[in-house]
Amino acid sequence: MRRGTKWGTAAVSLLLLLTTACGSNNVKDEAKAQAAEPGKAIRVIATSVTYPDFLYSLGVTPVAAENYHTEFPSYFKGTFKDVIPLGGNLNLEGILSAAPDLIIGPKWRDEKSYDQLSKIAQTKLMPERDNWRDELRDIAGVLDKQDKAEEVIRDFDEHMKASKAKLQAVAGDETFIYMRIMASEAFVMGERSSRGKIIHGELGLKPVAAYPAEEESIIISLEVLPEYNPDHIILQVDGGDDGASAQKLFDSMESTSVWKSLKAVKANHVYKVGDKEWMNFGFSPVATVEAVDEIVDSITQ
């Protein structure tokens, strides 16, 4: 599943370094190739910030992994304590230094770097998918862990059903919006967005009628909020490594008479949730379960 991220290409000098280093180390000799056979790789790297979540779900700890923030998500429960952080973009030098046997990457982003990656180790590029379940199955196929992938999917689906039942017992037919405050703008995410598919689809929380159904997400102004006027607001104020700007924007909204006039605000039905741990919410099973549990706890308590 494609993430809307910025990424750059390595400098020419780095590519020359890679070519020289890889040639001198003969990383594609027969012994290396045998070690990197799918399902038998000892040292694995999955590029993009979502793929490490899939490896974790499959019980595989990579030797290095991309990450947007200074620390890996806490839901990895310490298993990534020795994993080399590669930053948020394709880091060819870092991948080379980690000496992997197998590299798994998204085709939509890494195809143009395939020659450089394949000189480091056997490289498998995965197709773009609309559903994380298919992405998980693709990666599981490379690692010969198809049965584990299906187990993860079954467990996830059962978790969503149980979570939906808990929410319906409390919320019933009342309306919800999922609102995200970022550094300079506020968004409402609808049923077509990755997170909306979870919140309104799998959890069954009713969206407001005024939201344009064809839009994945829209920038929302304070003046428009009364047209939505939901019974409940699931609110994420971006944290990350520096959430000061997003918090400042929300503070200015929260102090207005418009905000205070909303039904959800009057009824104390604004649930402030999420932070950098939500980066892969809607894009991976482990991050989504963590986010859903936070939503359920906030609403039911």
CSV table of C-alpha atoms in Angstrom, one decimal:
chain,number,residue,atom,x,y,z
A,1,MET,CA,0.0,0.0,0.0
A,2,ARG,CA,1.5,3.3,-1.1
A,3,ARG,CA,2.3,5.8,1.6
A,4,GLY,CA,2.5,9.5,0.7
A,5,THR,CA,6.1,10.0,1.7
A,6,LYS,CA,9.0,12.1,0.4
A,7,TRP,CA,12.1,10.2,-0.7
A,8,GLY,CA,15.2,11.0,-2.5
A,9,THR,CA,17.9,9.2,-4.6
A,10,ALA,CA,21.4,8.5,-3.4
A,11,ALA,CA,24.2,10.7,-4.6
A,12,VAL,CA,26.3,9.5,-7.5
A,13,SER,CA,29.3,9.2,-5.2
A,14,LEU,CA,27.3,6.8,-3.0
A,15,LEU,CA,26.3,4.7,-5.9
A,16,LEU,CA,29.9,4.4,-7.1
A,17,LEU,CA,30.8,3.4,-3.5
A,18,LEU,CA,28.1,0.7,-3.5
A,19,THR,CA,29.2,-0.7,-6.9
A,20,THR,CA,32.8,-0.9,-5.7
A,21,ALA,CA,32.1,-2.2,-2.3
A,22,CYS,CA,29.7,-4.8,-3.5
A,23,GLY,CA,32.0,-6.0,-6.2
A,24,SER,CA,34.9,-6.3,-3.9
A,25,ASN,CA,32.9,-8.2,-1.3
A,26,ASN,CA,31.5,-10.5,-3.9
A,27,VAL,CA,28.1,-10.5,-2.1
A,28,LYS,CA,26.5,-12.5,-4.9
A,29,ASP,CA,28.7,-15.5,-4.7
A,30,GLU,CA,27.1,-19.0,-4.4
A,31,ALA,CA,27.1,-19.2,-0.6
A,32,LYS,CA,25.5,-15.8,-0.3
A,33,ALA,CA,22.8,-16.7,-2.8
A,34,GLN,CA,22.0,-19.9,-1.0
A,35,ALA,CA,21.6,-18.1,2.3
A,36,ALA,CA,19.2,-15.6,0.7
A,37,GLU,CA,16.8,-18.2,-0.7
A,38,PRO,CA,13.3,-17.1,0.2
A,39,GLY,CA,12.3,-18.4,3.6
A,40,LYS,CA,15.9,-19.2,4.5
A,41,ALA,CA,17.3,-15.7,4.9
A,42,ILE,CA,19.2,-15.2,8.1
A,43,ARG,CA,19.5,-11.4,7.8
A,44,VAL,CA,16.4,-9.6,6.4
A,45,ILE,CA,15.7,-6.0,5.6
A,46,ALA,CA,12.2,-4.9,4.5
A,47,THR,CA,12.2,-1.3,3.2
A,48,SER,CA,9.5,1.3,3.7
A,49,VAL,CA,8.1,2.2,7.1
A,50,THR,CA,5.2,-0.2,6.9
A,51,TYR,CA,7.1,-3.4,6.0
A,52,PRO,CA,8.8,-3.8,9.4
A,53,ASP,CA,5.3,-4.1,10.9
A,54,PHE,CA,4.6,-7.0,8.6
A,55,LEU,CA,7.9,-8.7,9.6
A,56,TYR,CA,7.0,-8.3,13.3
A,57,SER,CA,3.6,-9.8,12.7
A,58,LEU,CA,5.2,-12.8,11.0
A,59,GLY,CA,7.7,-13.2,13.9
A,60,VAL,CA,10.7,-12.0,12.0
A,61,THR,CA,13.1,-9.4,13.4
A,62,PRO,CA,15.0,-7.5,10.7
A,63,VAL,CA,18.6,-6.5,11.0
A,64,ALA,CA,17.8,-2.9,10.0
A,65,ALA,CA,14.5,-1.1,9.3
A,66,GLU,CA,13.2,2.3,8.1
A,67,ASN,CA,11.6,4.5,10.8
A,68,TYR,CA,10.1,8.0,10.7
A,69,HIS,CA,10.8,8.8,14.3
A,70,THR,CA,13.8,8.6,16.6
A,71,GLU,CA,12.5,5.3,18.2
A,72,PHE,CA,10.7,2.3,16.8
A,73,PRO,CA,7.1,1.9,17.9
A,74,SER,CA,6.5,0.5,21.4
A,75,TYR,CA,4.2,-2.1,20.0
A,76,PHE,CA,7.3,-4.0,18.9
A,77,LYS,CA,7.7,-4.7,22.6
A,78,GLY,CA,11.5,-4.5,22.7
A,79,THR,CA,12.1,-6.9,19.8
A,80,PHE,CA,13.7,-4.1,17.7
A,81,LYS,CA,16.1,-3.0,20.4
A,82,ASP,CA,19.1,-4.2,18.3
A,83,VAL,CA,17.6,-3.3,14.9
A,84,ILE,CA,19.6,-0.6,13.0
A,85,PRO,CA,17.4,2.4,12.2
A,86,LEU,CA,17.6,3.5,8.6
A,87,GLY,CA,15.6,6.7,8.8
A,88,GLY,CA,12.4,7.4,6.7
A,89,ASN,CA,13.8,7.1,3.2
A,90,LEU,CA,15.6,4.5,1.2
A,91,ASN,CA,19.1,4.4,2.8
A,92,LEU,CA,21.4,2.4,0.5
A,93,GLU,CA,24.5,3.1,2.5
A,94,GLY,CA,22.8,1.9,5.7
A,95,ILE,CA,21.4,-1.2,4.0
A,96,LEU,CA,24.9,-2.0,2.7
A,97,SER,CA,26.4,-1.6,6.2
A,98,ALA,CA,23.8,-4.0,7.7
A,99,ALA,CA,24.9,-6.8,5.4
A,100,PRO,CA,21.5,-8.4,4.7
A,101,ASP,CA,20.9,-11.7,3.0
A,102,LEU,CA,17.5,-10.6,1.7
A,103,ILE,CA,15.9,-7.3,0.9
A,104,ILE,CA,12.2,-6.9,0.5
A,105,GLY,CA,10.9,-3.6,-0.9
A,106,PRO,CA,7.8,-2.0,-2.4
A,107,LYS,CA,8.0,-2.0,-6.2
A,108,TRP,CA,6.3,1.4,-6.6
A,109,ARG,CA,9.2,3.1,-4.7
A,110,ASP,CA,12.3,0.8,-4.9
A,111,GLU,CA,12.1,-0.3,-8.5
A,112,LYS,CA,14.4,2.5,-9.7
A,113,SER,CA,17.0,1.5,-7.1
A,114,TYR,CA,16.7,-2.3,-7.8
A,115,ASP,CA,20.1,-2.5,-9.5
A,116,GLN,CA,21.8,-1.0,-6.4
A,117,LEU,CA,19.8,-3.1,-4.0
A,118,SER,CA,20.4,-6.3,-5.8
A,119,LYS,CA,24.2,-5.7,-5.7
A,120,ILE,CA,23.9,-5.7,-1.9
A,121,ALA,CA,21.7,-8.9,-1.5
A,122,GLN,CA,19.0,-10.8,-3.2
A,123,THR,CA,16.1,-8.3,-3.6
A,124,LYS,CA,12.4,-9.0,-3.9
A,125,LEU,CA,10.1,-6.2,-4.9
A,126,MET,CA,6.5,-6.5,-3.8
A,127,PRO,CA,3.5,-5.2,-5.9
A,128,GLU,CA,1.4,-2.3,-4.8
A,129,ARG,CA,-1.8,-3.4,-3.0
A,130,ASP,CA,-4.9,-1.6,-1.7
A,131,ASN,CA,-5.2,-3.8,1.3
A,132,TRP,CA,-2.6,-4.6,3.9
A,133,ARG,CA,-3.8,-8.2,4.0
A,134,ASP,CA,-2.5,-8.7,0.5
A,135,GLU,CA,0.8,-7.0,1.3
A,136,LEU,CA,1.2,-9.3,4.3
A,137,ARG,CA,0.5,-12.3,2.2
A,138,ASP,CA,3.1,-11.2,-0.4
A,139,ILE,CA,5.8,-10.8,2.2
A,140,ALA,CA,4.9,-14.1,3.9
A,141,GLY,CA,5.2,-15.8,0.5
A,142,VAL,CA,8.8,-14.6,0.2
A,143,LEU,CA,9.6,-15.9,3.7
A,144,ASP,CA,7.6,-19.1,3.5
A,145,LYS,CA,5.3,-18.0,6.3
A,146,GLN,CA,2.0,-18.2,4.5
A,147,ASP,CA,0.3,-20.1,7.4
A,148,LYS,CA,1.4,-17.4,9.9
A,149,ALA,CA,0.0,-14.7,7.7
A,150,GLU,CA,-3.4,-16.3,7.6
A,151,GLU,CA,-3.3,-16.7,11.4
A,152,VAL,CA,-2.5,-13.0,11.8
A,153,ILE,CA,-5.4,-12.0,9.5
A,154,ARG,CA,-7.9,-14.3,11.3
A,155,ASP,CA,-6.8,-12.9,14.6
A,156,PHE,CA,-7.1,-9.4,13.3
A,157,ASP,CA,-10.6,-9.9,11.9
A,158,GLU,CA,-11.8,-11.5,15.2
A,159,HIS,CA,-10.4,-8.6,17.1
A,160,MET,CA,-12.2,-6.1,14.9
A,161,LYS,CA,-15.5,-8.0,15.4
A,162,ALA,CA,-15.1,-7.9,19.1
A,163,SER,CA,-14.2,-4.2,19.1
A,164,LYS,CA,-17.2,-3.4,16.9
A,165,ALA,CA,-19.5,-5.1,19.4
A,166,LYS,CA,-18.1,-3.2,22.3
A,167,LEU,CA,-18.5,0.1,20.5
A,168,GLN,CA,-22.0,-0.6,19.2
A,169,ALA,CA,-23.2,-1.3,22.7
A,170,VAL,CA,-22.2,2.2,23.7
A,171,ALA,CA,-22.5,4.3,20.5
A,172,GLY,CA,-25.4,2.7,18.7
A,173,ASP,CA,-26.6,5.0,15.9
A,174,GLU,CA,-24.8,8.1,17.0
A,175,THR,CA,-22.5,9.9,14.5
A,176,PHE,CA,-18.7,10.2,14.5
A,177,ILE,CA,-15.9,12.0,12.7
A,178,TYR,CA,-12.2,11.2,12.8
A,179,MET,CA,-10.4,14.5,12.9
A,180,ARG,CA,-6.6,14.9,12.6
A,181,ILE,CA,-4.8,18.1,13.5
A,182,MET,CA,-1.5,18.4,11.7
A,183,ALA,CA,1.1,21.2,11.9
A,184,SER,CA,-0.7,23.7,9.8
A,185,GLU,CA,-4.1,22.2,8.9
A,186,ALA,CA,-6.9,20.1,10.3
A,187,PHE,CA,-8.4,17.2,8.3
A,188,VAL,CA,-11.5,15.0,8.6
A,189,MET,CA,-11.0,11.5,7.2
A,190,GLY,CA,-13.9,9.8,5.6
A,191,GLU,CA,-15.0,6.2,4.8
A,192,ARG,CA,-12.7,5.9,1.8
A,193,SER,CA,-9.5,6.7,3.7
A,194,SER,CA,-7.3,4.0,5.2
A,195,ARG,CA,-8.3,5.0,8.7
A,196,GLY,CA,-11.9,5.7,7.8
A,197,LYS,CA,-12.2,2.2,6.4
A,198,ILE,CA,-11.4,0.9,9.9
A,199,ILE,CA,-13.3,3.5,12.0
A,200,HIS,CA,-16.5,3.7,9.9
A,201,GLY,CA,-16.2,0.3,8.0
A,202,GLU,CA,-14.8,-2.4,10.3
A,203,LEU,CA,-15.8,-0.7,13.5
A,204,GLY,CA,-19.2,0.4,12.2
A,205,LEU,CA,-19.1,3.9,13.6
A,206,LYS,CA,-21.7,6.0,11.7
A,207,PRO,CA,-20.3,8.9,9.7
A,208,VAL,CA,-22.0,12.3,9.6
A,209,ALA,CA,-24.3,12.8,6.6
A,210,ALA,CA,-22.7,16.1,5.6
A,211,TYR,CA,-19.3,14.5,4.8
A,212,PRO,CA,-18.8,14.2,1.0
A,213,ALA,CA,-18.7,10.4,0.6
A,214,GLU,CA,-16.5,10.5,-2.5
A,215,GLU,CA,-13.6,12.2,-0.6
A,216,GLU,CA,-10.9,10.2,1.3
A,217,SER,CA,-10.1,13.2,3.4
A,218,ILE,CA,-10.8,16.9,3.4
A,219,ILE,CA,-9.2,20.0,5.0
A,220,ILE,CA,-11.7,21.2,7.6
A,221,SER,CA,-12.1,24.8,8.8
A,222,LEU,CA,-13.5,25.7,12.1
A,223,GLU,CA,-16.4,27.5,10.4
A,224,VAL,CA,-17.5,24.3,8.7
A,225,LEU,CA,-17.5,22.1,11.7
A,226,PRO,CA,-21.0,23.1,12.9
A,227,GLU,CA,-22.3,21.7,9.5
A,228,TYR,CA,-21.0,18.3,10.6
A,229,ASN,CA,-21.8,18.7,14.3
A,230,PRO,CA,-21.2,15.0,15.2
A,231,ASP,CA,-22.2,13.3,18.4
A,232,HIS,CA,-18.6,12.1,18.9
A,233,ILE,CA,-15.2,13.3,17.7
A,234,ILE,CA,-12.2,11.0,17.5
A,235,LEU,CA,-9.4,13.5,17.7
A,236,GLN,CA,-5.7,13.0,16.8
A,237,VAL,CA,-3.3,15.9,17.5
A,238,ASP,CA,-0.1,14.9,15.7
A,239,GLY,CA,2.8,14.3,18.1
A,240,GLY,CA,5.8,12.8,16.4
A,241,ASP,CA,9.2,14.1,17.4
A,242,ASP,CA,7.9,17.7,17.4
A,243,GLY,CA,4.1,18.1,17.8
A,244,ALA,CA,4.2,21.7,19.1
A,245,SER,CA,2.7,23.2,15.9
A,246,ALA,CA,-0.2,20.8,15.8
A,247,GLN,CA,-0.9,21.3,19.5
A,248,LYS,CA,-0.8,25.0,19.0
A,249,LEU,CA,-3.3,24.8,16.2
A,250,PHE,CA,-5.7,22.7,18.2
A,251,ASP,CA,-5.3,25.0,21.3
A,252,SER,CA,-6.5,27.9,19.1
A,253,MET,CA,-9.5,25.9,17.9
A,254,GLU,CA,-10.4,24.6,21.3
A,255,SER,CA,-10.7,28.1,22.8
A,256,THR,CA,-13.3,29.3,20.2
A,257,SER,CA,-17.1,29.6,20.8
A,258,VAL,CA,-17.6,27.6,17.6
A,259,TRP,CA,-15.7,24.6,19.0
A,260,LYS,CA,-17.4,24.9,22.4
A,261,SER,CA,-20.8,24.9,20.6
A,262,LEU,CA,-20.4,21.4,19.0
A,263,LYS,CA,-22.6,18.6,20.4
A,264,ALA,CA,-19.6,16.3,20.9
A,265,VAL,CA,-17.8,19.0,22.9
A,266,LYS,CA,-20.8,19.8,25.1
A,267,ALA,CA,-21.4,16.1,25.8
A,268,ASN,CA,-17.7,15.5,26.6
A,269,HIS,CA,-17.5,13.1,23.7
A,270,VAL,CA,-14.2,14.3,22.3
A,271,TYR,CA,-11.6,11.5,22.5
A,272,LYS,CA,-8.0,12.7,22.1
A,273,VAL,CA,-6.1,9.7,20.8
A,274,GLY,CA,-3.1,8.8,18.8
A,275,ASP,CA,0.4,10.0,18.3
A,276,LYS,CA,3.5,8.8,16.4
A,277,GLU,CA,2.5,5.3,17.3
A,278,TRP,CA,-0.4,5.7,14.8
A,279,MET,CA,1.9,6.2,11.8
A,280,ASN,CA,0.9,2.8,10.3
A,281,PHE,CA,-2.7,2.9,11.5
A,282,GLY,CA,-4.8,1.4,8.7
A,283,PHE,CA,-1.7,0.2,6.9
A,284,SER,CA,-0.6,-2.8,9.1
A,285,PRO,CA,-2.4,-5.2,11.5
A,286,VAL,CA,-0.2,-4.5,14.6
A,287,ALA,CA,-0.5,-0.7,14.4
A,288,THR,CA,-4.2,-0.9,13.6
A,289,VAL,CA,-4.9,-3.1,16.6
A,290,GLU,CA,-3.1,-0.8,18.9
A,291,ALA,CA,-5.0,2.2,17.6
A,292,VAL,CA,-8.4,0.5,17.7
A,293,ASP,CA,-7.8,-0.6,21.3
A,294,GLU,CA,-7.1,3.0,22.2
A,295,ILE,CA,-10.3,4.2,20.4
A,296,VAL,CA,-12.4,1.5,22.1
A,297,ASP,CA,-10.9,2.2,25.6
A,298,SER,CA,-11.5,6.0,25.1
A,299,ILE,CA,-15.1,5.7,24.0
A,300,THR,CA,-16.3,2.9,26.3
A,301,GLN,CA,-14.7,4.4,29.4
